[in-house]
Amino acid sequence: MSFCCKTKEEIVISFLEELAIIYNIERFKVYDYDDFLNIVKKEHKNRELEDKNILYKIVNKVDFLSVFNREDIIKKVADIIFRV
């Protein structure tokens, strides 16, 4: 995901596409923006609910190496955006 010379809209769509890959959302289907956003948002919330146990929270807080994990960073940004 490269942000160089992209509009805000292109950056948001690229971010959603990255999340869609992480969440295994069908790649070869054509979505309109609102549907795509809602599908990614719903999948993010579902995944977040699955992961919400105390052990996961503790490990997540102490795992400093996850800062360098691209997928974890994308998920954490999604948490902020979607306010889960």
Short mmCIF file of C-alpha atoms in Angstrom, two decimals:
data_model
loop_
_atom_site.label_atom_id
_atom_site.label_comp_id
_atom_site.label_asym_id
_atom_site.label_seq_id
_atom_site.Cartn_x
_atom_site.Cartn_y
_atom_site.Cartn_z
CA MET A 1 0.00 0.00 0.00
CA SER A 2 1.74 3.14 -1.20
CA PHE A 3 0.37 6.53 -0.20
CA CYS A 4 2.55 8.61 -2.50
CA CYS A 5 0.58 10.98 -4.72
CA LYS A 6 -2.84 9.58 -3.78
CA THR A 7 -5.98 11.48 -2.93
CA LYS A 8 -7.65 10.97 0.44
CA GLU A 9 -10.31 8.87 -1.22
CA GLU A 10 -7.71 6.61 -2.84
CA ILE A 11 -5.93 6.20 0.50
CA VAL A 12 -9.17 5.17 2.24
CA ILE A 13 -10.05 2.71 -0.52
CA SER A 14 -6.52 1.25 -0.41
CA PHE A 15 -6.83 0.86 3.35
CA LEU A 16 -10.20 -0.88 3.01
CA GLU A 17 -8.75 -3.16 0.32
CA GLU A 18 -5.91 -4.13 2.68
CA LEU A 19 -8.44 -4.98 5.39
CA ALA A 20 -10.51 -6.95 2.88
CA ILE A 21 -7.46 -9.07 2.08
CA ILE A 22 -6.76 -9.66 5.78
CA TYR A 23 -10.39 -10.60 6.41
CA ASN A 24 -10.67 -12.79 3.29
CA ILE A 25 -13.51 -10.77 1.80
CA GLU A 26 -14.29 -11.81 -1.77
CA ARG A 27 -11.81 -10.00 -4.02
CA PHE A 28 -13.38 -10.41 -7.44
CA LYS A 29 -16.77 -8.96 -6.66
CA VAL A 30 -17.58 -5.38 -7.59
CA TYR A 31 -18.80 -3.36 -4.61
CA ASP A 32 -20.04 0.18 -4.42
CA TYR A 33 -18.20 2.21 -1.79
CA ASP A 34 -20.91 2.14 0.91
CA ASP A 35 -21.44 -1.62 0.61
CA PHE A 36 -17.70 -2.28 0.66
CA LEU A 37 -17.22 -0.06 3.72
CA ASN A 38 -20.10 -1.78 5.54
CA ILE A 39 -18.83 -5.27 4.71
CA VAL A 40 -15.31 -4.48 5.90
CA LYS A 41 -16.65 -2.72 8.99
CA LYS A 42 -18.93 -5.67 9.85
CA GLU A 43 -16.14 -8.20 9.33
CA HIS A 44 -13.80 -6.10 11.46
CA LYS A 45 -16.34 -5.98 14.29
CA ASN A 46 -16.96 -9.74 14.01
CA ARG A 47 -13.24 -10.45 14.21
CA GLU A 48 -12.83 -8.04 17.08
CA LEU A 49 -15.61 -9.77 19.02
CA GLU A 50 -13.95 -13.14 18.44
CA ASP A 51 -10.67 -11.82 19.80
CA LYS A 52 -12.06 -10.08 22.88
CA ASN A 53 -10.96 -12.27 25.69
CA ILE A 54 -8.77 -11.26 28.59
CA LEU A 55 -5.75 -13.31 27.54
CA TYR A 56 -5.80 -11.79 24.06
CA LYS A 57 -6.00 -8.27 25.52
CA ILE A 58 -3.07 -8.89 27.87
CA VAL A 59 -0.90 -10.41 25.15
CA ASN A 60 -1.83 -7.64 22.75
CA LYS A 61 -0.82 -4.93 25.24
CA VAL A 62 2.58 -6.46 25.99
CA ASP A 63 3.49 -7.54 22.49
CA PHE A 64 5.85 -4.75 21.49
CA LEU A 65 6.99 -6.65 18.40
CA SER A 66 3.50 -6.34 16.92
CA VAL A 67 4.26 -2.67 16.29
CA PHE A 68 6.37 -3.86 13.38
CA ASN A 69 3.75 -6.27 12.06
CA ARG A 70 1.98 -4.61 9.14
CA GLU A 71 -1.25 -6.59 9.56
CA ASP A 72 -1.51 -5.71 13.26
CA ILE A 73 -0.97 -2.03 12.51
CA ILE A 74 -3.71 -2.07 9.87
CA LYS A 75 -6.10 -3.77 12.30
CA LYS A 76 -5.31 -1.25 15.05
CA VAL A 77 -5.94 1.65 12.70
CA ALA A 78 -9.25 0.01 11.77
CA ASP A 79 -10.09 -0.17 15.49
CA ILE A 80 -9.60 3.56 15.73
CA ILE A 81 -11.56 4.33 12.58
CA PHE A 82 -14.45 1.98 13.34
CA ARG A 83 -14.35 2.67 17.11
CA VAL A 84 -14.87 -0.97 18.10
#
